[in-house]
Tab-separated table of N, CA, C and O in Angstrom:
chain	number	residue	atom	x	y	z
A	1	MET	N	65.368	109.499	88.644
A	1	MET	CA	66.600	109.928	89.250
A	1	MET	C	67.754	109.265	88.512
A	1	MET	O	67.703	108.086	88.184
A	2	THR	N	68.794	110.015	88.291
A	2	THR	CA	69.943	109.487	87.576
A	2	THR	C	70.972	108.980	88.572
A	2	THR	O	71.091	109.476	89.686
A	3	THR	N	71.734	107.999	88.127
A	3	THR	CA	72.810	107.466	88.974
A	3	THR	C	74.029	108.363	88.843
A	3	THR	O	74.430	108.706	87.742
A	4	PRO	N	74.569	108.817	89.974
A	4	PRO	CA	75.782	109.666	89.860
A	4	PRO	C	76.935	108.893	89.290
A	4	PRO	O	77.101	107.699	89.556
A	5	ARG	N	77.701	109.553	88.473
A	5	ARG	CA	78.874	108.936	87.871
A	5	ARG	C	80.121	109.311	88.644
A	5	ARG	O	80.204	110.435	89.170
A	6	PRO	N	81.070	108.431	88.732
A	6	PRO	CA	82.305	108.788	89.442
A	6	PRO	C	83.023	109.913	88.700
A	6	PRO	O	82.946	110.019	87.474
A	7	HIS	N	83.680	110.745	89.448
A	7	HIS	CA	84.447	111.851	88.864
A	7	HIS	C	85.636	111.277	88.111
A	7	HIS	O	86.385	110.472	88.649
A	8	THR	N	85.772	111.675	86.888
A	8	THR	CA	86.945	111.228	86.125
A	8	THR	C	87.728	112.455	85.661
A	8	THR	O	87.164	113.504	85.464
A	9	VAL	N	89.025	112.301	85.544
A	9	VAL	CA	89.879	113.376	85.103
A	9	VAL	C	90.673	112.873	83.907
A	9	VAL	O	91.296	111.815	83.986
A	10	ARG	N	90.599	113.613	82.830
A	10	ARG	CA	91.384	113.242	81.659
A	10	ARG	C	92.861	113.429	81.961
A	10	ARG	O	93.242	114.298	82.733
A	11	THR	N	93.698	112.625	81.351
A	11	THR	CA	95.135	112.720	81.581
A	11	THR	C	95.659	114.111	81.281
A	11	THR	O	96.454	114.643	82.055
A	12	GLU	N	95.173	114.743	80.241
A	12	GLU	CA	95.662	116.067	79.905
A	12	GLU	C	95.213	117.120	80.900
A	12	GLU	O	95.745	118.226	80.932
A	13	ASP	N	94.220	116.822	81.747
A	13	ASP	CA	93.749	117.771	82.774
A	13	ASP	C	94.500	117.624	84.083
A	13	ASP	O	94.378	118.475	84.962
A	14	LYS	N	95.203	116.541	84.260
A	14	LYS	CA	95.920	116.329	85.525
A	14	LYS	C	97.112	117.255	85.628
A	14	LYS	O	97.851	117.425	84.653
A	15	PRO	N	97.340	117.836	86.794
A	15	PRO	CA	98.511	118.700	86.939
A	15	PRO	C	99.785	117.855	86.875
A	15	PRO	O	99.821	116.720	87.364
A	16	GLY	N	100.797	118.363	86.233
A	16	GLY	CA	102.069	117.655	86.153
A	16	GLY	C	102.797	117.689	87.475
A	16	GLY	O	102.586	118.586	88.295
A	17	ALA	N	103.616	116.696	87.721
A	17	ALA	CA	104.394	116.690	88.948
A	17	ALA	C	105.456	117.779	88.868
A	17	ALA	O	106.070	117.990	87.816
A	18	PRO	N	105.629	118.533	89.951
A	18	PRO	CA	106.647	119.604	89.903
A	18	PRO	C	108.047	119.005	89.714
A	18	PRO	O	108.289	117.867	90.046
A	19	ALA	N	108.933	119.820	89.145
A	19	ALA	CA	110.295	119.361	88.891
A	19	ALA	C	111.045	119.022	90.169
A	19	ALA	O	112.012	118.284	90.135
A	20	ASP	N	110.602	119.568	91.281
A	20	ASP	CA	111.263	119.298	92.555
A	20	ASP	C	110.490	118.253	93.365
A	20	ASP	O	110.367	118.357	94.575
A	21	PHE	N	109.982	117.271	92.663
A	21	PHE	CA	109.223	116.191	93.309
A	21	PHE	C	109.503	114.900	92.571
A	21	PHE	O	110.077	114.905	91.474
A	22	PHE	N	109.083	113.800	93.118
A	22	PHE	CA	109.273	112.487	92.480
A	22	PHE	C	108.620	112.488	91.096
A	22	PHE	O	107.673	113.205	90.859
A	23	GLN	N	109.147	111.651	90.208
A	23	GLN	CA	108.620	111.519	88.850
A	23	GLN	C	108.181	110.078	88.640
A	23	GLN	O	108.945	109.143	88.936
A	24	PRO	N	106.963	109.850	88.102
A	24	PRO	CA	106.523	108.482	87.825
A	24	PRO	C	107.511	107.772	86.891
A	24	PRO	O	108.016	108.351	85.951
A	25	GLY	N	107.784	106.531	87.197
A	25	GLY	CA	108.707	105.717	86.409
A	25	GLY	C	110.179	105.806	86.857
A	25	GLY	O	110.995	105.035	86.405
A	26	ALA	N	110.463	106.740	87.746
A	26	ALA	CA	111.847	106.924	88.195
A	26	ALA	C	112.099	106.117	89.469
A	26	ALA	O	111.181	105.784	90.208
A	27	HIS	N	113.370	105.850	89.719
A	27	HIS	CA	113.822	105.129	90.909
A	27	HIS	C	114.687	106.084	91.759
A	27	HIS	O	115.417	106.896	91.207
A	28	TYR	N	114.580	105.920	93.072
A	28	TYR	CA	115.315	106.786	93.994
A	28	TYR	C	115.947	105.937	95.080
A	28	TYR	O	115.490	104.855	95.394
A	29	VAL	N	117.008	106.471	95.692
A	29	VAL	CA	117.678	105.805	96.810
A	29	VAL	C	117.825	106.820	97.939
A	29	VAL	O	117.987	108.005	97.700
A	30	ASP	N	117.718	106.335	99.187
A	30	ASP	CA	117.867	107.247	100.328
A	30	ASP	C	119.200	107.094	101.047
A	30	ASP	O	119.372	107.549	102.155
A	31	GLY	N	120.152	106.459	100.406
A	31	GLY	CA	121.477	106.287	100.999
A	31	GLY	C	122.512	107.103	100.283
A	31	GLY	O	122.245	107.716	99.263
A	32	ASP	N	123.733	107.091	100.814
A	32	ASP	CA	124.790	107.883	100.216
A	32	ASP	C	125.990	107.051	99.758
A	32	ASP	O	127.021	107.587	99.433
A	33	GLY	N	125.852	105.750	99.741
A	33	GLY	CA	126.945	104.908	99.304
A	33	GLY	C	127.906	104.515	100.422
A	33	GLY	O	128.770	103.674	100.245
A	34	TYR	N	127.778	105.148	101.578
A	34	TYR	CA	128.647	104.848	102.706
A	34	TYR	C	127.924	104.074	103.789
A	34	TYR	O	128.502	103.719	104.816
A	35	LYS	N	126.640	103.830	103.588
A	35	LYS	CA	125.849	103.081	104.565
A	35	LYS	C	125.724	101.636	104.087
A	35	LYS	O	125.771	101.354	102.895
A	36	ALA	N	125.526	100.726	105.034
A	36	ALA	CA	125.296	99.325	104.683
A	36	ALA	C	123.973	99.235	103.920
A	36	ALA	O	123.057	100.016	104.171
A	37	PRO	N	123.848	98.274	102.994
A	37	PRO	CA	122.626	98.170	102.198
A	37	PRO	C	121.347	98.076	103.047
A	37	PRO	O	120.331	98.655	102.673
A	38	GLU	N	121.408	97.378	104.153
A	38	GLU	CA	120.201	97.255	104.977
A	38	GLU	C	119.797	98.558	105.662
A	38	GLU	O	118.713	98.658	106.224
A	39	GLN	N	120.630	99.578	105.576
A	39	GLN	CA	120.303	100.881	106.149
A	39	GLN	C	119.779	101.861	105.077
A	39	GLN	O	119.517	103.022	105.387
A	40	THR	N	119.640	101.393	103.859
A	40	THR	CA	119.146	102.245	102.785
A	40	THR	C	117.930	101.605	102.109
A	40	THR	O	117.649	100.418	102.312
A	41	HIS	N	117.257	102.395	101.327
A	41	HIS	CA	116.040	101.918	100.622
A	41	HIS	C	116.061	102.403	99.183
A	41	HIS	O	116.662	103.428	98.878
A	42	THR	N	115.353	101.690	98.349
A	42	THR	CA	115.091	102.073	96.968
A	42	THR	C	113.597	102.320	96.852
A	42	THR	O	112.813	101.539	97.382
A	43	PHE	N	113.221	103.394	96.174
A	43	PHE	CA	111.821	103.725	95.924
A	43	PHE	C	111.582	103.782	94.449
A	43	PHE	O	112.322	104.411	93.703
A	44	GLN	N	110.550	103.103	93.989
A	44	GLN	CA	110.118	103.117	92.585
A	44	GLN	C	108.814	103.878	92.532
A	44	GLN	O	107.794	103.401	93.021
A	45	CYS	N	108.814	105.049	91.948
A	45	CYS	CA	107.617	105.905	91.861
A	45	CYS	C	106.715	105.421	90.738
A	45	CYS	O	107.150	105.280	89.595
A	46	GLU	N	105.465	105.168	91.063
A	46	GLU	CA	104.507	104.702	90.073
A	46	GLU	C	103.503	105.765	89.652
A	46	GLU	O	103.057	105.807	88.516
A	47	HIS	N	103.111	106.655	90.604
A	47	HIS	CA	102.032	107.573	90.331
A	47	HIS	C	102.117	108.770	91.268
A	47	HIS	O	102.544	108.628	92.412
A	48	ILE	N	101.703	109.930	90.786
A	48	ILE	CA	101.587	111.139	91.613
A	48	ILE	C	100.118	111.511	91.659
A	48	ILE	O	99.433	111.488	90.643
A	49	ALA	N	99.622	111.831	92.850
A	49	ALA	CA	98.227	112.240	92.984
A	49	ALA	C	98.119	113.314	94.069
A	49	ALA	O	98.895	113.290	95.047
A	50	PRO	N	97.187	114.245	93.920
A	50	PRO	CA	96.989	115.233	94.963
A	50	PRO	C	96.279	114.618	96.165
A	50	PRO	O	95.419	113.744	95.994
A	51	HIS	N	96.655	115.026	97.351
A	51	HIS	CA	95.968	114.543	98.557
A	51	HIS	C	94.624	115.265	98.608
A	51	HIS	O	94.528	116.435	98.242
A	52	PRO	N	93.551	114.590	99.048
A	52	PRO	CA	92.242	115.223	99.049
A	52	PRO	C	92.095	116.367	100.071
A	52	PRO	O	91.223	117.197	99.937
A	53	ARG	N	92.964	116.407	101.106
A	53	ARG	CA	92.890	117.469	102.086
A	53	ARG	C	93.483	118.750	101.478
A	53	ARG	O	94.633	118.745	101.015
A	54	PRO	N	92.754	119.849	101.459
A	54	PRO	CA	93.288	121.092	100.908
A	54	PRO	C	94.625	121.482	101.553
A	54	PRO	O	94.767	121.424	102.773
A	55	GLY	N	95.563	121.813	100.704
A	55	GLY	CA	96.872	122.261	101.181
A	55	GLY	C	97.827	121.133	101.564
A	55	GLY	O	98.979	121.416	101.942
A	56	ALA	N	97.418	119.898	101.457
A	56	ALA	CA	98.262	118.770	101.846
A	56	ALA	C	99.356	118.463	100.826
A	56	ALA	O	100.331	117.815	101.122
A	57	GLY	N	99.189	118.928	99.594
A	57	GLY	CA	100.197	118.689	98.577
A	57	GLY	C	100.066	117.324	97.927
A	57	GLY	O	99.240	116.518	98.302
A	58	PRO	N	100.941	117.065	96.970
A	58	PRO	CA	100.873	115.799	96.231
A	58	PRO	C	101.471	114.643	97.036
A	58	PRO	O	102.205	114.846	98.000
A	59	ARG	N	101.143	113.451	96.601
A	59	ARG	CA	101.728	112.223	97.172
A	59	ARG	C	102.320	111.427	96.014
A	59	ARG	O	101.752	111.366	94.914
A	60	ALA	N	103.473	110.849	96.263
A	60	ALA	CA	104.125	109.946	95.288
A	60	ALA	C	103.852	108.535	95.778
A	60	ALA	O	104.249	108.155	96.871
A	61	PHE	N	103.115	107.778	94.979
A	61	PHE	CA	102.765	106.399	95.323
A	61	PHE	C	103.683	105.459	94.576
A	61	PHE	O	104.004	105.688	93.400
A	62	GLY	N	104.099	104.418	95.245
A	62	GLY	CA	104.975	103.443	94.589
A	62	GLY	C	105.349	102.329	95.541
A	62	GLY	O	104.635	102.011	96.469
A	63	PHE	N	106.522	101.792	95.278
A	63	PHE	CA	107.021	100.648	96.041
A	63	PHE	C	108.446	100.918	96.490
A	63	PHE	O	109.220	101.549	95.810
A	64	ALA	N	108.743	100.465	97.700
A	64	ALA	CA	110.087	100.633	98.266
A	64	ALA	C	110.553	99.292	98.821
A	64	ALA	O	109.756	98.405	99.085
A	65	ARG	N	111.856	99.219	98.991
A	65	ARG	CA	112.416	98.019	99.619
A	65	ARG	C	113.717	98.404	100.279
A	65	ARG	O	114.404	99.346	99.871
A	66	ASN	N	114.047	97.655	101.303
A	66	ASN	CA	115.355	97.742	101.954
A	66	ASN	C	116.343	97.183	100.958
A	66	ASN	O	116.035	96.243	100.232
A	67	ASN	N	117.548	97.715	100.883
A	67	ASN	CA	118.502	97.263	99.876
A	67	ASN	C	119.336	96.056	100.278
A	67	ASN	O	120.269	95.679	99.581
A	68	ALA	N	118.973	95.437	101.372
A	68	ALA	CA	119.659	94.194	101.784
A	68	ALA	C	119.260	93.078	100.795
A	68	ALA	O	118.182	93.117	100.208
A	69	PRO	N	120.149	92.099	100.611
A	69	PRO	CA	119.800	90.990	99.705
A	69	PRO	C	118.509	90.303	100.125
A	69	PRO	O	118.221	90.166	101.313
A	70	ASP	N	117.708	89.934	99.150
A	70	ASP	CA	116.443	89.219	99.362
A	70	ASP	C	115.401	90.012	100.131
A	70	ASP	O	114.469	89.429	100.691
A	71	SER	N	115.494	91.319	100.174
A	71	SER	CA	114.455	92.099	100.825
A	71	SER	C	113.230	92.137	99.915
A	71	SER	O	113.310	91.909	98.721
A	72	THR	N	112.074	92.420	100.494
A	72	THR	CA	110.829	92.449	99.735
A	72	THR	C	110.348	93.874	99.551
A	72	THR	O	110.658	94.755	100.322
A	73	TRP	N	109.555	94.058	98.519
A	73	TRP	CA	108.965	95.369	98.204
A	73	TRP	C	107.712	95.572	99.052
A	73	TRP	O	107.006	94.627	99.362
A	74	PHE	N	107.437	96.817	99.405
A	74	PHE	CA	106.208	97.177	100.103
A	74	PHE	C	105.667	98.496	99.510
A	74	PHE	O	106.399	99.267	98.914
A	75	SER	N	104.374	98.687	99.654
A	75	SER	CA	103.717	99.892	99.130
A	75	SER	C	104.024	101.080	100.039
A	75	SER	O	104.123	100.925	101.255
A	76	ILE	N	104.097	102.262	99.441
A	76	ILE	CA	104.419	103.459	100.197
A	76	ILE	C	103.896	104.705	99.483
A	76	ILE	O	103.773	104.699	98.252
A	77	ALA	N	103.571	105.730	100.254
A	77	ALA	CA	103.215	107.052	99.707
A	77	ALA	C	104.123	108.069	100.365
A	77	ALA	O	104.242	108.105	101.595
A	78	LEU	N	104.810	108.873	99.559
A	78	LEU	CA	105.757	109.861	100.082
A	78	LEU	C	105.285	111.280	99.800
A	78	LEU	O	104.610	111.518	98.797
A	79	THR	N	105.672	112.204	100.657
A	79	THR	CA	105.272	113.591	100.576
A	79	THR	C	106.392	114.479	100.034
A	79	THR	O	107.524	114.015	99.855
A	80	LYS	N	106.084	115.732	99.836
A	80	LYS	CA	107.083	116.680	99.391
A	80	LYS	C	108.220	116.806	100.416
A	80	LYS	O	109.378	116.936	100.058
A	81	ASP	N	107.891	116.723	101.722
A	81	ASP	CA	108.925	116.737	102.765
A	81	ASP	C	109.874	115.553	102.658
A	81	ASP	O	111.039	115.664	102.976
A	82	ASP	N	109.358	114.417	102.241
A	82	ASP	CA	110.201	113.214	102.080
A	82	ASP	C	111.165	113.343	100.916
A	82	ASP	O	112.236	112.722	100.922
A	83	PHE	N	110.803	114.125	99.918
A	83	PHE	CA	111.592	114.198	98.675
A	83	PHE	C	113.059	114.570	98.920
A	83	PHE	O	113.954	114.057	98.269
A	84	ALA	N	113.315	115.460	99.885
A	84	ALA	CA	114.682	115.930	100.133
A	84	ALA	C	115.610	114.806	100.571
A	84	ALA	O	116.821	114.917	100.433
A	85	LYS	N	115.075	113.707	101.085
A	85	LYS	CA	115.877	112.594	101.583
A	85	LYS	C	116.272	111.589	100.494
A	85	LYS	O	117.036	110.673	100.768
A	86	TRP	N	115.731	111.759	99.303
A	86	TRP	CA	115.919	110.800	98.228
A	86	TRP	C	116.728	111.358	97.071
A	86	TRP	O	116.604	112.540	96.746
A	87	THR	N	117.507	110.498	96.420
A	87	THR	CA	118.299	110.884	95.251
A	87	THR	C	117.854	110.022	94.080
A	87	THR	O	117.757	108.785	94.207
A	88	ARG	N	117.601	110.648	92.956
A	88	ARG	CA	117.166	109.887	91.783
A	88	ARG	C	118.312	109.048	91.248
A	88	ARG	O	119.451	109.509	91.170
A	89	ILE	N	117.999	107.821	90.878
A	89	ILE	CA	118.987	106.900	90.310
A	89	ILE	C	118.875	107.010	88.784
A	89	ILE	O	117.793	106.848	88.226
A	90	PRO	N	119.975	107.333	88.094
A	90	PRO	CA	119.918	107.386	86.639
A	90	PRO	C	119.439	106.036	86.075
A	90	PRO	O	119.772	104.972	86.605
A	91	GLU	N	118.643	106.099	85.008
A	91	GLU	CA	118.045	104.879	84.455
A	91	GLU	C	119.070	103.805	84.105
A	91	GLU	O	118.817	102.637	84.264
A	92	ASN	N	120.255	104.217	83.657
A	92	ASN	CA	121.268	103.235	83.270
A	92	ASN	C	121.926	102.603	84.492
A	92	ASN	O	122.718	101.688	84.350
A	93	GLU	N	121.640	103.070	85.710
A	93	GLU	CA	122.205	102.503	86.924
A	93	GLU	C	121.198	101.713	87.763
A	93	GLU	O	121.545	101.196	88.802
A	94	VAL	N	119.936	101.621	87.306
A	94	VAL	CA	118.930	100.871	88.053
A	94	VAL	C	119.276	99.403	87.965
A	94	VAL	O	119.422	98.845	86.872
A	95	LEU	N	119.410	98.764	89.125
A	95	LEU	CA	119.769	97.361	89.187
A	95	LEU	C	118.570	96.475	88.920
A	95	LEU	O	117.430	96.882	89.118
A	96	ASP	N	118.833	95.253	88.524
A	96	ASP	CA	117.763	94.289	88.358
A	96	ASP	C	117.114	94.009	89.695
A	96	ASP	O	117.703	94.243	90.754
A	97	ALA	N	115.908	93.487	89.651
A	97	ALA	CA	115.180	93.131	90.876
A	97	ALA	C	115.974	92.085	91.626
A	97	ALA	O	116.567	91.185	91.029
A	98	PRO	N	116.009	92.164	92.955
A	98	PRO	CA	116.729	91.178	93.738
A	98	PRO	C	116.061	89.817	93.652
A	98	PRO	O	114.865	89.715	93.359
A	99	ALA	N	116.820	88.772	93.905
A	99	ALA	CA	116.254	87.421	93.901
A	99	ALA	C	115.149	87.371	94.946
A	99	ALA	O	115.227	87.997	95.992
A	100	GLY	N	114.108	86.628	94.653
A	100	GLY	CA	113.009	86.490	95.620
A	100	GLY	C	111.831	87.411	95.270
A	100	GLY	O	110.765	87.256	95.811
A	101	ASP	N	112.011	88.406	94.380
A	101	ASP	CA	110.890	89.235	93.987
A	101	ASP	C	109.965	88.439	93.070
A	101	ASP	O	110.393	87.526	92.371
A	102	ALA	N	108.729	88.813	93.084
A	102	ALA	CA	107.734	88.111	92.251
A	102	ALA	C	108.079	88.334	90.776
A	102	ALA	O	108.469	89.411	90.363
A	103	GLN	N	107.958	87.298	90.016
A	103	GLN	CA	108.158	87.371	88.587
A	103	GLN	C	106.788	87.319	87.917
A	103	GLN	O	105.823	86.892	88.489
A	104	ALA	N	106.716	87.780	86.672
A	104	ALA	CA	105.450	87.729	85.944
A	104	ALA	C	104.988	86.297	85.819
A	104	ALA	O	105.789	85.392	85.537
A	105	ALA	N	103.705	86.076	86.067
A	105	ALA	CA	103.155	84.723	85.973
A	105	ALA	C	103.051	84.317	84.506
A	105	ALA	O	102.707	85.155	83.652
A	106	PRO	N	103.334	83.067	84.200
A	106	PRO	CA	103.215	82.628	82.806
A	106	PRO	C	101.744	82.654	82.389
A	106	PRO	O	100.846	82.451	83.194
A	107	ALA	N	101.520	82.926	81.110
A	107	ALA	CA	100.166	82.969	80.591
A	107	ALA	C	99.565	81.576	80.626
A	107	ALA	O	100.243	80.573	80.398
A	108	THR	N	98.275	81.522	80.948
A	108	THR	CA	97.586	80.215	80.953
A	108	THR	C	96.622	80.182	79.784
A	108	THR	O	96.133	81.202	79.336
A	109	SER	N	96.373	78.995	79.286
A	109	SER	CA	95.466	78.899	78.151
A	109	SER	C	94.130	78.359	78.548
A	109	SER	O	93.894	77.896	79.601
């Protein structure tokens, strides 16, 4: 008997994210500039994947945080319905990580 292998999908076989959905590597905000920072969030999209339930649509996986000073990042998955609430932040306007975020650990020898 052979051992079953996990299903793998080549990158070129994966469906691309639709233009009207989150894009991996992009940042989004759910505020309009007139709300206090603690009432808005920033989302950093890391990956798009189809939901395993037929007809459920794609999910955008990434990290979000409240825009108040010293807020922390948390994991999140967003749907196509969520997309309408977010505005993409142009790359030249993405702010540095707030103080208190984890920094890369120094290499050990």
